[in-house]
Short mmCIF file of C-alpha atoms in Angstrom, two decimals:
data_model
loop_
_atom_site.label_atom_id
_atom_site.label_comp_id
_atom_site.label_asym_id
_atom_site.label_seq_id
_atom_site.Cartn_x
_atom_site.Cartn_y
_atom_site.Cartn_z
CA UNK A 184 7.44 8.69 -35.16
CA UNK A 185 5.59 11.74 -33.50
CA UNK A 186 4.70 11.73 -30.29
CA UNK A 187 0.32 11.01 -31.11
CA UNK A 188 1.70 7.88 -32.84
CA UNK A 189 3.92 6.99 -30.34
CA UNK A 190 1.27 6.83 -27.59
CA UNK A 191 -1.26 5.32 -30.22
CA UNK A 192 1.09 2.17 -30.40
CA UNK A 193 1.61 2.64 -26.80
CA UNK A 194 -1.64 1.90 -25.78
CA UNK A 195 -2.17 -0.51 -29.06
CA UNK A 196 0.73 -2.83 -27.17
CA UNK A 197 -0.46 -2.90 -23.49
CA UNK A 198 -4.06 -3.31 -24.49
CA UNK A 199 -4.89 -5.96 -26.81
CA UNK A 200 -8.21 -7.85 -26.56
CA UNK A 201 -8.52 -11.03 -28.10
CA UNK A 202 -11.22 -13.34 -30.04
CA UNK A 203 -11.12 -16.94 -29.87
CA UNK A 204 -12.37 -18.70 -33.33
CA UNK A 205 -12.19 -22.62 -33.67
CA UNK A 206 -11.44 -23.09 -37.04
CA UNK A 207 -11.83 -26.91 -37.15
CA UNK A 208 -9.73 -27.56 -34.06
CA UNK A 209 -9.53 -31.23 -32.32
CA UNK A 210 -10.45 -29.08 -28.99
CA UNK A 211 -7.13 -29.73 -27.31
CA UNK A 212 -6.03 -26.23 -28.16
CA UNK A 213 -9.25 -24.72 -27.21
CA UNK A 214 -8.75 -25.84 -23.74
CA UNK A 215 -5.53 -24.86 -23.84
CA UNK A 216 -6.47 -21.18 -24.41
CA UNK A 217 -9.12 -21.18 -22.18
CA UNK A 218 -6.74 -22.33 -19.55
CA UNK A 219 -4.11 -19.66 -20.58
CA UNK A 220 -7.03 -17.31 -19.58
CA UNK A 221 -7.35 -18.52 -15.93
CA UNK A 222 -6.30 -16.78 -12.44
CA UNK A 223 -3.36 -19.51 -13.20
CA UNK A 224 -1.29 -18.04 -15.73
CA UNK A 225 -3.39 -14.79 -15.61
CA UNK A 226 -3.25 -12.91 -19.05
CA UNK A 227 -4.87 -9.86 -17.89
CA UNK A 228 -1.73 -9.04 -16.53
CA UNK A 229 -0.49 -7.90 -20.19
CA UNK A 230 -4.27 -5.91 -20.42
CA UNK A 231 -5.37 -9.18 -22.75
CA UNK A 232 -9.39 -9.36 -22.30
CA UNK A 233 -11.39 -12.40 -23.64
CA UNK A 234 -14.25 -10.56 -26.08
CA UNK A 235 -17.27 -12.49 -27.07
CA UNK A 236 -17.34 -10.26 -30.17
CA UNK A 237 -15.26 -9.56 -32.99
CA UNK A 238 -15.88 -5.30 -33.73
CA UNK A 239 -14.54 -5.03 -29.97
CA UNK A 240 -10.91 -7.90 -30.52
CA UNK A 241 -7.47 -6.72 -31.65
CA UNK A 242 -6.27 -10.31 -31.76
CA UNK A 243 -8.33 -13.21 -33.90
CA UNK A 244 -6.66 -16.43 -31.98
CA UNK A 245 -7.42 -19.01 -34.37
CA UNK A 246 -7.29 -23.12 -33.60
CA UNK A 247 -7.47 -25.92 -36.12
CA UNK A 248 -6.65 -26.76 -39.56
CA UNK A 249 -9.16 -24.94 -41.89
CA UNK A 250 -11.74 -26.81 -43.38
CA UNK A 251 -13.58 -26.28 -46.25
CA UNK A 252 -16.75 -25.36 -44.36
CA UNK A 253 -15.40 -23.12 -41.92
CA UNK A 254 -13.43 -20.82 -44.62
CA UNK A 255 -15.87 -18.73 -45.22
CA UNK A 256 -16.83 -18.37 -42.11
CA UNK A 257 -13.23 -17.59 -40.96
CA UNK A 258 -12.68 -14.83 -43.51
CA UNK A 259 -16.25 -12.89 -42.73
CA UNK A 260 -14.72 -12.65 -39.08
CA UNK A 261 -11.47 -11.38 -39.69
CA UNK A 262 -13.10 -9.01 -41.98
CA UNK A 263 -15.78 -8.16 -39.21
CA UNK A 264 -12.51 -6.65 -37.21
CA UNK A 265 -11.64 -3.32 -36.76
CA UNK A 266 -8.51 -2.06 -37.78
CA UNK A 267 -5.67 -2.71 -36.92
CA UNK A 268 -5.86 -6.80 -36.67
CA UNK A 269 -3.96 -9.27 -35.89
CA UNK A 270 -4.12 -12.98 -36.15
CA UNK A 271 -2.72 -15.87 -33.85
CA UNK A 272 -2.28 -19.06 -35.30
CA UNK A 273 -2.57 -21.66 -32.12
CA UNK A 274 -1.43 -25.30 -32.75
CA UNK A 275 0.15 -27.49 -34.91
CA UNK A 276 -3.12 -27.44 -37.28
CA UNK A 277 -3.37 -23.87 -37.01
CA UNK A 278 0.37 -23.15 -38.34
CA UNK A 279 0.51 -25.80 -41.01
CA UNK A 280 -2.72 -28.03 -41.61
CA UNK A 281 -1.47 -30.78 -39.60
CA UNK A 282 -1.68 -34.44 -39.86
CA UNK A 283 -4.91 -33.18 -41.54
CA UNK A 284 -3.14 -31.70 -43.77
CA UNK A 285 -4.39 -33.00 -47.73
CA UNK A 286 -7.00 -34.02 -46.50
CA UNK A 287 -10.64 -33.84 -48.91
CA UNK A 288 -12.05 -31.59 -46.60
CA UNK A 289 -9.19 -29.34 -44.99
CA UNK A 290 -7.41 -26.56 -47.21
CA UNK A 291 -4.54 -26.21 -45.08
CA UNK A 292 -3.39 -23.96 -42.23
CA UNK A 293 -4.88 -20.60 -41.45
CA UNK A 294 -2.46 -18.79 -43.41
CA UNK A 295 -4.37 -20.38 -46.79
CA UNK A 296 -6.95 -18.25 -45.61
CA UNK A 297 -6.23 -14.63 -43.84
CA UNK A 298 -2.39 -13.41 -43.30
CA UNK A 299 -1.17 -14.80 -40.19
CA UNK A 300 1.34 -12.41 -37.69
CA UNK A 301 2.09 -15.09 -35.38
CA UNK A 302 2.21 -19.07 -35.32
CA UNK A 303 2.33 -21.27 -31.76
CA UNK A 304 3.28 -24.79 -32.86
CA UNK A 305 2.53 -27.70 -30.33
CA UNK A 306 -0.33 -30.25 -30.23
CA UNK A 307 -1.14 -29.30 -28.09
CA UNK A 308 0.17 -25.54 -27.80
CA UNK A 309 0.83 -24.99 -23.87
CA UNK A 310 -0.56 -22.09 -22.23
CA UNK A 311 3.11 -20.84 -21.50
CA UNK A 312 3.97 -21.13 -25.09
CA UNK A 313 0.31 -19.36 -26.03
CA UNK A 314 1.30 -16.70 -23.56
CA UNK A 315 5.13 -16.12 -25.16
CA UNK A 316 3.60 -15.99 -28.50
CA UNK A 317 1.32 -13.08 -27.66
CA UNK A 318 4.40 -11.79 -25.81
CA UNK A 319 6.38 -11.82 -28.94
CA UNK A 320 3.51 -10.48 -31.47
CA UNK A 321 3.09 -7.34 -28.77
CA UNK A 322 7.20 -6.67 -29.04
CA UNK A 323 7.18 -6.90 -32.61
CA UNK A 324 4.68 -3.93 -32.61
CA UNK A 325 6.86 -1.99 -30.65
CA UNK A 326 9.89 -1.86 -33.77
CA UNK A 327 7.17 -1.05 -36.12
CA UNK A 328 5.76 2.42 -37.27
CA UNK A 329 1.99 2.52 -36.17
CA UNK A 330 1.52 -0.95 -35.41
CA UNK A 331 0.04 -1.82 -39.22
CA UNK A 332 -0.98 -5.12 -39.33
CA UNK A 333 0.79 -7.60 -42.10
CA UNK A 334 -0.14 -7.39 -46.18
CA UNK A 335 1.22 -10.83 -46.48
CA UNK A 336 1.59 -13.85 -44.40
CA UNK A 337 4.81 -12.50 -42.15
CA UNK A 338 5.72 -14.98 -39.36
CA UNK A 339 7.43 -14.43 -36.14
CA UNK A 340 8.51 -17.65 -35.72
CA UNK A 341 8.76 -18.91 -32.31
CA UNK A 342 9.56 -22.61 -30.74
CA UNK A 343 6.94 -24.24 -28.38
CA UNK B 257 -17.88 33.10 -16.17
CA UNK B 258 -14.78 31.55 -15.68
CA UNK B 259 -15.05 30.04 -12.84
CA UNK B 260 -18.53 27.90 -14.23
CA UNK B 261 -16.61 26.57 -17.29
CA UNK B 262 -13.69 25.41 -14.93
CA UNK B 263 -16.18 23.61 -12.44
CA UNK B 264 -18.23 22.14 -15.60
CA UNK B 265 -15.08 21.70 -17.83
CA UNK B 266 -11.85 20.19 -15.55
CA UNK B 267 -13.21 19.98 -11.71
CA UNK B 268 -15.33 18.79 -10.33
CA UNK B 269 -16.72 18.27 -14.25
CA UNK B 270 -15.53 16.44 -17.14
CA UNK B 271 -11.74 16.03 -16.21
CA UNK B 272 -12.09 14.75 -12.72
CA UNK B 273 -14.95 12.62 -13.65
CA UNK B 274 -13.52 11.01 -16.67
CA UNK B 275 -9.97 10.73 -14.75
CA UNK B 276 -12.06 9.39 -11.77
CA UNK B 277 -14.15 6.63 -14.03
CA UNK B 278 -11.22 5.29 -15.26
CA UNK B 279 -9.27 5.10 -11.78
CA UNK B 280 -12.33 3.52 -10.17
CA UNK B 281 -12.42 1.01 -13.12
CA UNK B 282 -8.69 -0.01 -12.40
CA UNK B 283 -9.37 -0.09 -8.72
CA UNK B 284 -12.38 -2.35 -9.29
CA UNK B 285 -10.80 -4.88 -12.12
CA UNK B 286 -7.77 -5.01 -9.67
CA UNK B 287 -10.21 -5.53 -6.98
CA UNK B 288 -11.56 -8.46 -8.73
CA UNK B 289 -8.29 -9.73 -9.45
CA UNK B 290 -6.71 -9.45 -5.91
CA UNK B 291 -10.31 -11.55 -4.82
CA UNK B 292 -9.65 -14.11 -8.01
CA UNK B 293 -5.78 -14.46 -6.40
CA UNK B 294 -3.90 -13.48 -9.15
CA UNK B 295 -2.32 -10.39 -10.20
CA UNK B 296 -4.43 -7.65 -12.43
CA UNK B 297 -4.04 -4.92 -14.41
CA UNK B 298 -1.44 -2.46 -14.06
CA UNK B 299 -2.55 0.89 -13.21
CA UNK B 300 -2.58 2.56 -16.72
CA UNK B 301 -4.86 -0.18 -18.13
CA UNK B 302 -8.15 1.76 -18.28
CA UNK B 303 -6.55 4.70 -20.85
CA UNK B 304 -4.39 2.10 -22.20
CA UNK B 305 -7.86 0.71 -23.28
CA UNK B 306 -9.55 3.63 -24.39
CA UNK B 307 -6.72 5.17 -26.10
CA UNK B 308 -6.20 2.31 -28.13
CA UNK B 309 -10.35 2.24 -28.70
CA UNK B 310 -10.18 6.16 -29.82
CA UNK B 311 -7.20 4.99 -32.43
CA UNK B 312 -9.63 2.13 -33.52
CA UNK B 313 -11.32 1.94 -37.35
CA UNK B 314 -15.25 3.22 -36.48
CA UNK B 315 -17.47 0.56 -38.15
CA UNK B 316 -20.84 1.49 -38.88
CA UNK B 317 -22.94 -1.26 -39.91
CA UNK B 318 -25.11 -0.91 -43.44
CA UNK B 319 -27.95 -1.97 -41.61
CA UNK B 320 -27.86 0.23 -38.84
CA UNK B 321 -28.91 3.59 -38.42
CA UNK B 322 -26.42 5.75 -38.59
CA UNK B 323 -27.62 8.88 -36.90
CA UNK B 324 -29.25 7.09 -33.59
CA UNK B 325 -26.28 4.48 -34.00
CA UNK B 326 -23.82 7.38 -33.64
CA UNK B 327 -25.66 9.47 -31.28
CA UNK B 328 -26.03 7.42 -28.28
CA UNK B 329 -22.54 7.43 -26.81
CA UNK B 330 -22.27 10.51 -26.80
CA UNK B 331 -25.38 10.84 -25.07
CA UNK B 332 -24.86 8.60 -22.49
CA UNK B 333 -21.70 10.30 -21.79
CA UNK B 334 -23.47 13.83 -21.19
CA UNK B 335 -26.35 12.67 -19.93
CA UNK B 336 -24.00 11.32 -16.73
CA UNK B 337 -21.73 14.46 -16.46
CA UNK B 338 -24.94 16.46 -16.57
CA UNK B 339 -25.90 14.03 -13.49
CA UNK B 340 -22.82 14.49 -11.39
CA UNK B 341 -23.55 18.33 -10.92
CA UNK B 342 -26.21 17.97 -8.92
CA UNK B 343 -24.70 15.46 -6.48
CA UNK B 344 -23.11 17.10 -2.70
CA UNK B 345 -19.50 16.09 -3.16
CA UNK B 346 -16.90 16.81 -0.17
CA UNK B 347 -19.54 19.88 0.88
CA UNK B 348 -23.47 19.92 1.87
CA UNK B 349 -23.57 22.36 -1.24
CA UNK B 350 -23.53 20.66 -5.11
CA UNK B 351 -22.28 22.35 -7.53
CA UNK B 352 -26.14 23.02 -8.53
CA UNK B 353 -29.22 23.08 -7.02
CA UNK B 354 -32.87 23.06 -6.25
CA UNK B 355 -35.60 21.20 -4.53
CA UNK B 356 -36.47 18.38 -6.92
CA UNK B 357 -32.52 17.54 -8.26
CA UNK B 358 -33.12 14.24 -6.69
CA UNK B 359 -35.88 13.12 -9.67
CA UNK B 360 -33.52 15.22 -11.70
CA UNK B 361 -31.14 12.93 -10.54
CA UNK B 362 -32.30 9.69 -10.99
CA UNK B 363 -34.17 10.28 -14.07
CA UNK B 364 -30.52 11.37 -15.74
CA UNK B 365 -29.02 8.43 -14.59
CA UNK B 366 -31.44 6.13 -16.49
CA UNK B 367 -30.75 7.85 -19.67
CA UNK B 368 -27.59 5.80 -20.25
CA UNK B 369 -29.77 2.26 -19.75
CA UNK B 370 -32.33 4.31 -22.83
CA UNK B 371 -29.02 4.93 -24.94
CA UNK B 372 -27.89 1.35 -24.40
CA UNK B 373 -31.26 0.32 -25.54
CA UNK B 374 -31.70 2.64 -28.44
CA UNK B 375 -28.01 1.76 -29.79
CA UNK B 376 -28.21 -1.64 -29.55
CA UNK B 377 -31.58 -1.83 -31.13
CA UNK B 378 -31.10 0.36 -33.99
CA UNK B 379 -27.44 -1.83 -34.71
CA UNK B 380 -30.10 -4.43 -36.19
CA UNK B 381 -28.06 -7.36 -35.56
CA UNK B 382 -29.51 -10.49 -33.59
CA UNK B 383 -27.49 -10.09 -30.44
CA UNK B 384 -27.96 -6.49 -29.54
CA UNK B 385 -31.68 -6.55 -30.79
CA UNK B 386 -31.88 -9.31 -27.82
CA UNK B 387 -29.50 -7.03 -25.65
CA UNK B 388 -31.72 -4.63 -26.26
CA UNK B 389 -34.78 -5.84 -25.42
CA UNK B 390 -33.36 -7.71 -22.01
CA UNK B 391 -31.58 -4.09 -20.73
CA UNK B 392 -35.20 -2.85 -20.84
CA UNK B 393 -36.76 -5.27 -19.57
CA UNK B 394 -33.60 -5.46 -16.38
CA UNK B 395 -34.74 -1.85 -16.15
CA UNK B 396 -38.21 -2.02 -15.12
CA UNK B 397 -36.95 -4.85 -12.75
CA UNK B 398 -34.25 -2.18 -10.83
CA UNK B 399 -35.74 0.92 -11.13
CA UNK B 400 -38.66 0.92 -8.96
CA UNK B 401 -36.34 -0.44 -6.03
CA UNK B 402 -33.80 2.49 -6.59
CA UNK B 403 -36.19 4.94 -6.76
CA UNK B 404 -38.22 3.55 -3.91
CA UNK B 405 -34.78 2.88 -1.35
CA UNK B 406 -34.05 6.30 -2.10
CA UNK B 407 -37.34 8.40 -1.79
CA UNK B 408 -37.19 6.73 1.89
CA UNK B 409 -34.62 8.86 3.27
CA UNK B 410 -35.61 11.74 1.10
CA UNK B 411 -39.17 11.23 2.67
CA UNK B 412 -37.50 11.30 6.35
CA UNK B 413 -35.73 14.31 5.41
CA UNK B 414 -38.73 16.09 4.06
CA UNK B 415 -37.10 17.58 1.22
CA UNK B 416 -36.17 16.32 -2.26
CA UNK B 417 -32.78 18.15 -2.96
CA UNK B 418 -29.77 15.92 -2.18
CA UNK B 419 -27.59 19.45 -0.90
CA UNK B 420 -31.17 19.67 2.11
CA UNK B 421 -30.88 15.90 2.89
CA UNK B 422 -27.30 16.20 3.23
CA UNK B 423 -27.74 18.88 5.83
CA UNK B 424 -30.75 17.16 7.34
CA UNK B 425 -28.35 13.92 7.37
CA UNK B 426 -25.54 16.30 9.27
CA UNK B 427 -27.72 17.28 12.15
CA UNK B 428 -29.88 13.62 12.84
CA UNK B 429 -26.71 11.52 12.35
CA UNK B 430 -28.37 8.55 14.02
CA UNK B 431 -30.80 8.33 11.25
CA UNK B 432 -28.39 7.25 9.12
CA UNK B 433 -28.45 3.80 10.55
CA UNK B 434 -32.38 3.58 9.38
CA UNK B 435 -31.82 3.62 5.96
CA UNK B 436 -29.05 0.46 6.00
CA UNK B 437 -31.66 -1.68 4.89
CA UNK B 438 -31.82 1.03 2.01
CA UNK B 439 -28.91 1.19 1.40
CA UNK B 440 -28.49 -2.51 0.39
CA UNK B 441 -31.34 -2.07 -1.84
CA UNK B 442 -29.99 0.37 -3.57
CA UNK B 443 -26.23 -1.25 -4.21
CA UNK B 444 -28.44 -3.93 -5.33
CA UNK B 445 -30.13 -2.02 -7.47
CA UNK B 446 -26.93 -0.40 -9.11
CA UNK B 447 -25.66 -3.47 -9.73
CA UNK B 448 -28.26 -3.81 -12.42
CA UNK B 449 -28.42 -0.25 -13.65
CA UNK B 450 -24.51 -0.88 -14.29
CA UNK B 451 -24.95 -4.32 -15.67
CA UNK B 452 -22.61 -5.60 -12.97
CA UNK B 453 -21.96 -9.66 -13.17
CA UNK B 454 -24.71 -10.73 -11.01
CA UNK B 455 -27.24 -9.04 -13.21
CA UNK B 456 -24.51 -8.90 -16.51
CA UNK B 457 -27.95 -10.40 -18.76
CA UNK B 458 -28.60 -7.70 -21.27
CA UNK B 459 -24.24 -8.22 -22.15
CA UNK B 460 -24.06 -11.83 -21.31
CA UNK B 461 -20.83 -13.01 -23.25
CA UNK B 462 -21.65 -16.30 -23.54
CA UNK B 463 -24.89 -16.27 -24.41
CA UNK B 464 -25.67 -13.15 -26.54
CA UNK B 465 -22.15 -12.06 -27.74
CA UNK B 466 -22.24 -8.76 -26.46
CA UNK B 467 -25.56 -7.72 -26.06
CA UNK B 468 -26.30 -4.12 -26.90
CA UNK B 469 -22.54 -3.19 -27.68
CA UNK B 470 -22.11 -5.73 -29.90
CA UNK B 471 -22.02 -3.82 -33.08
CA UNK B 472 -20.06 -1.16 -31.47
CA UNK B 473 -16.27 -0.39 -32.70
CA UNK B 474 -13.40 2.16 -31.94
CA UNK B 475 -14.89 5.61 -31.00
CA UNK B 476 -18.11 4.93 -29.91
CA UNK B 477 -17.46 1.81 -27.99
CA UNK B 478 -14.75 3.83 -26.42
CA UNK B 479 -17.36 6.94 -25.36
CA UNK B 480 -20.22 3.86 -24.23
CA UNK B 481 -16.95 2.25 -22.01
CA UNK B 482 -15.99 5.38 -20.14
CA UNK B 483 -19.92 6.53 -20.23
CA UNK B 484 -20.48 3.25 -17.37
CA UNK B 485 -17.03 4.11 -16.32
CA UNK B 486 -18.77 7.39 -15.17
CA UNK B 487 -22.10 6.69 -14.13
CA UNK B 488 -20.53 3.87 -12.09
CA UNK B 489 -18.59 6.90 -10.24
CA UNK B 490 -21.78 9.11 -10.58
CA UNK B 491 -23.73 6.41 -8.82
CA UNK B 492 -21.66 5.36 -6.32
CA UNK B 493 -21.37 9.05 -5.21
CA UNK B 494 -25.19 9.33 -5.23
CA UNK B 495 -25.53 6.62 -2.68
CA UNK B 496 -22.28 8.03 -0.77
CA UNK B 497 -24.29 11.22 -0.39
CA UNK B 498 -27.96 9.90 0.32
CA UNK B 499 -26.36 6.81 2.60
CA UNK B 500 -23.10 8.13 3.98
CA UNK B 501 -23.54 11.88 4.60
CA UNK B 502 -20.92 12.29 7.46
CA UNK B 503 -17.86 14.58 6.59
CA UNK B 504 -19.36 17.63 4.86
CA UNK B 505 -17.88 20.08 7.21
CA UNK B 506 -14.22 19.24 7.53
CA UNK B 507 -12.94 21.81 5.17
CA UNK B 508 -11.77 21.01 1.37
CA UNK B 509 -8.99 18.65 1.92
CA UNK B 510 -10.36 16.43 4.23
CA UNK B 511 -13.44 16.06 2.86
CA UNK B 512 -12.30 15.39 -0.62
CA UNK B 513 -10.42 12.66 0.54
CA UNK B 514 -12.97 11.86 2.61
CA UNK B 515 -15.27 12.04 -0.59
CA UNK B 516 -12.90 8.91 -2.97
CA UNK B 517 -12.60 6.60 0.00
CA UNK B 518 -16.59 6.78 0.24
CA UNK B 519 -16.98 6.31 -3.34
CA UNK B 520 -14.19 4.05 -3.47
CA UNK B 521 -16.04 2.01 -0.70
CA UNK B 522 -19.24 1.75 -2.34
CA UNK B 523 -16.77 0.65 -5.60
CA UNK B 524 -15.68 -2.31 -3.34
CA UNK B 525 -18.79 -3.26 -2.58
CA UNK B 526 -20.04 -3.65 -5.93
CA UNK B 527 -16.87 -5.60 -6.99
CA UNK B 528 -17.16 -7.78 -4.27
CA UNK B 529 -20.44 -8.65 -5.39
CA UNK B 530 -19.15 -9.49 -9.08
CA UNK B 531 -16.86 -11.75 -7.35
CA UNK B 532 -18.73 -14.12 -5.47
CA UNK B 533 -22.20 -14.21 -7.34
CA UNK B 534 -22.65 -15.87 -10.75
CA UNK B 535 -24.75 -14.34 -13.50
CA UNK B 536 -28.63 -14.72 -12.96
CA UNK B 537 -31.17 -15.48 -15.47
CA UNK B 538 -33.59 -12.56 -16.78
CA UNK B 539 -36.22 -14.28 -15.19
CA UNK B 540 -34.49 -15.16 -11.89
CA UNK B 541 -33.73 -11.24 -11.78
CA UNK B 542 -37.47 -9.96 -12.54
CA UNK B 543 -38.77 -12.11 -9.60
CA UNK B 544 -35.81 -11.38 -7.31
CA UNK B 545 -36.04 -7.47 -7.67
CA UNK B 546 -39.98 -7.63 -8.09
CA UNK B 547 -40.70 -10.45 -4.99
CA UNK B 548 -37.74 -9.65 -2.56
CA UNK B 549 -36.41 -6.23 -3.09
CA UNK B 550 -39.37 -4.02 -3.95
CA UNK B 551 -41.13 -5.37 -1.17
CA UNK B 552 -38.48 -4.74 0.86
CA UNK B 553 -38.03 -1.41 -0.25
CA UNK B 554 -41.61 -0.33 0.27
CA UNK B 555 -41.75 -1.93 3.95
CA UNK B 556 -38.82 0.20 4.60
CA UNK B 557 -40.83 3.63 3.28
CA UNK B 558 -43.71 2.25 5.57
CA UNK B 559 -40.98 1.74 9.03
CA UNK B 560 -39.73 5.21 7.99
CA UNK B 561 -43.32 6.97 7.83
CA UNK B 562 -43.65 5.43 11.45
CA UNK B 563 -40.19 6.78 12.90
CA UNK B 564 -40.70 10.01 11.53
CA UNK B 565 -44.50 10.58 13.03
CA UNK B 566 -42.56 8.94 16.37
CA UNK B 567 -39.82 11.74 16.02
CA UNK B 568 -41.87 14.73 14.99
CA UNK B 569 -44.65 14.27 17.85
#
């Protein structure tokens, strides 16, 4: 790793801005992002930054099982991103479909949609356990090469 | 030969002020923090931001223009270095001028609010077209105040080149307490020209996305960021110079730190007023700079007219 790389992923790891994209979600979740970006648990802290739009987000934080209407929607996003992007699966719904899961109108859990790096199970998903996910997904940058985001749907699994 | 690339190149030019923007955008985001009760950013955040921004896929849009969409950054970024010369630093002297750098001045400083304009409108998406249109409309609402809060001491100082006033300012120190009511004006004023949370319209995040920089990816957003990292430094050490001008003639070290506490001061002040004032409609902010402050501003140029005939009889 030269050293242009090495501050590259430096800066890639202590500065990651976020996007927050309901996907279907019940709206426990939502709340419970929104409240993992409050002076209470304080995210900025890690250089995290709420961003109303997706060319300026490193991180897609998706909520919600994905429904059939919302697919589309879901993939023009992620593809609106710069690279490199990640994606946060938040909840229960988010990782797996839920108890939605089979349902007529829901295909499943994000990951039937755009590769996932990291999935927060809980329903719903605490701020604390929001906040060690994101942890985790920043330290798993720091093993890699230039931070390049997943080809496939590779999970750091983590327990809520 | 030399020496003019240094000054224009590393310091007091592009180095310090880049260095500086990004310093004084920690110390206000910490600022805000510290007010919010909670912890902040660490120091490094700033270039941790726009490193990882320079590193960042450019996206042009199909629909944009390319040429204007590229352009403007990079404008906005000279067009506030360019800006900074002519502003008295730690010394009555800038690094250049003349009488008239004042306009000069000003006039440079609302290039950025053009480029925001320009960039956002030619992006040709729905957000930053409406960005767009609100920044220019928030700048006929600001401008006249600035220009008005500031002509007022220029006017008592009888001269419009900032190095004069500063000398003017060194020998009538009492003065200084005239132009308060200018001064307050003025931050007001900046608040807008930075798009600083109480008048945060044309980038509302909850409303319009983004606003003019809502098409705007890697590079370029990265060059816009540290462009209003820099004319929030340039324009805080405007008003240090027009408002403050005490500690010109303490030699270089003294007045250079004498110089960042000023601008750090001014800094504060703005932050302070991000803290504890909620975003404003566009409307609410015409009729607020157009019925309270303007008014205000010109009844101070009127009270200064009188004091100087007073003084100079």
């Amino acid at each position: 790793m030269t050293l242009m790389s090495k501050i590259v992923n430096w800066a890639r790891i202590k500065s990651p801005w976020i996007i927050h994209f309901n996907t279907g979600a019940c709206n426990a979740c939502d709340i419970e992002i929104i409240a993992s970006l409050t002076p209470t648990y304080d995210i900025e802290r890690f250089g995290i930054l709420l961003k109303g739009t997706p060319r300026h987000a490193d991180v897609l934080v998706c909520s919600g099982p994905v429904t059939r209407q919302i697919k589309d929607r879901l993939i023009r996003i992620y593809e609106q991103m710069a690279e490199p992007k990640f994606v946060v699966a938040v909840g229960t719904c988010a990782c797996s479909g839920g108890v939605f899961r089979k349902c007529y109108n829901v295909g499943g859990g994000i990951d039937s949609a755009i590769p996932v790096s990291v999935y927060i199970p809980g329903c719903p998903a605490s701020p604390k356990a929001i906040i060690d996910g994101v942890v985790k997904l920043l330290t798993s940058l720091e093993e890699k090469e230039a931070a390049a985001p997943p080809k496939t749907a590779e999970a750091v699994e983590i327990k809520g | 030969m030399i020496n003019v690339f240094f000054n224009i190149l590393i310091f007091p030019g592009l180095i310090f002020l880049s260095i500086f923007g990004l310093g004084a955008e920690y110390f206000d985001r910490k600022l805000c923090a510290k007010l919010q009760n909670r912890v902040g950013p660490p120091w490094f955040q700033p270039l941790a931001d726009f490193i990882k921004l320079l590193a960042k896929e450019n996206v042009i849009p199909n629909q944009a223009d390319p040429t204007v969409f590229t352009l403007m950054p990079v404008l906005a970024f000279t067009a506030t270095l360019t800006a900074f010369f002519y502003i008295p630093l730690w010394q009555t002297k800038a690094l250049s001028s003349f009488n008239g750098d004042l306009i000069v001045v000003l006039y440079l400083l609302t290039i950025p609010t053009l480029t925001f304009f320009l960039g956002g409108w030619y992006a040709r998406s729905v957000f930053s077209m409406i960005g767009a249109a609100r920044s220019i409309i928030q700048l006929f609402a600001y401008e006249i105040p600035l220009f008005l809060a500031i002509l007022a001491p220029a006017m008592m100082a009888g001269t419009l080149s900032l190095s004069e006033m500063t000398v003017f300012y060194g020998s009538h120190p009492w003065l200084v307490l005239l132009n308060l009511v200018d001064f307050v004006i003025a931050l007001v004023a900046l608040l807008g020209k930075l798009e600083k949370t109480p008048f945060d319209i044309p980038e509302a995040e909850t409303e319009i996305v983004a606003g003019c920089l809502t098409e705007y990816s890697g590079r370029l957003l990265a060059f816009f960021r540290i462009a209003i990292d820099m004319e929030m430094v340039v324009g805080s050490s405007l008003l240090a110079a027009v408002f403050l001008p005490f500690g010109f003639n303490f030699g270089f070290a003294i007045g250079f730190i004498l110089y960042l506490v000023k601008v750090l001061f001014v800094v504060a002040l703005l932050s302070l007023a991000r803290t504890i004032v909620a975003r404003l409609r566009i409307d609410q902010m015409i009729n607020f700079c157009w019925k309270i402050v303007a008014p205000a501003a010109f009844l101070m140029l009127v009270v200064d007219l009188v004091v100087k005939g007073l003084i100079s009889r």
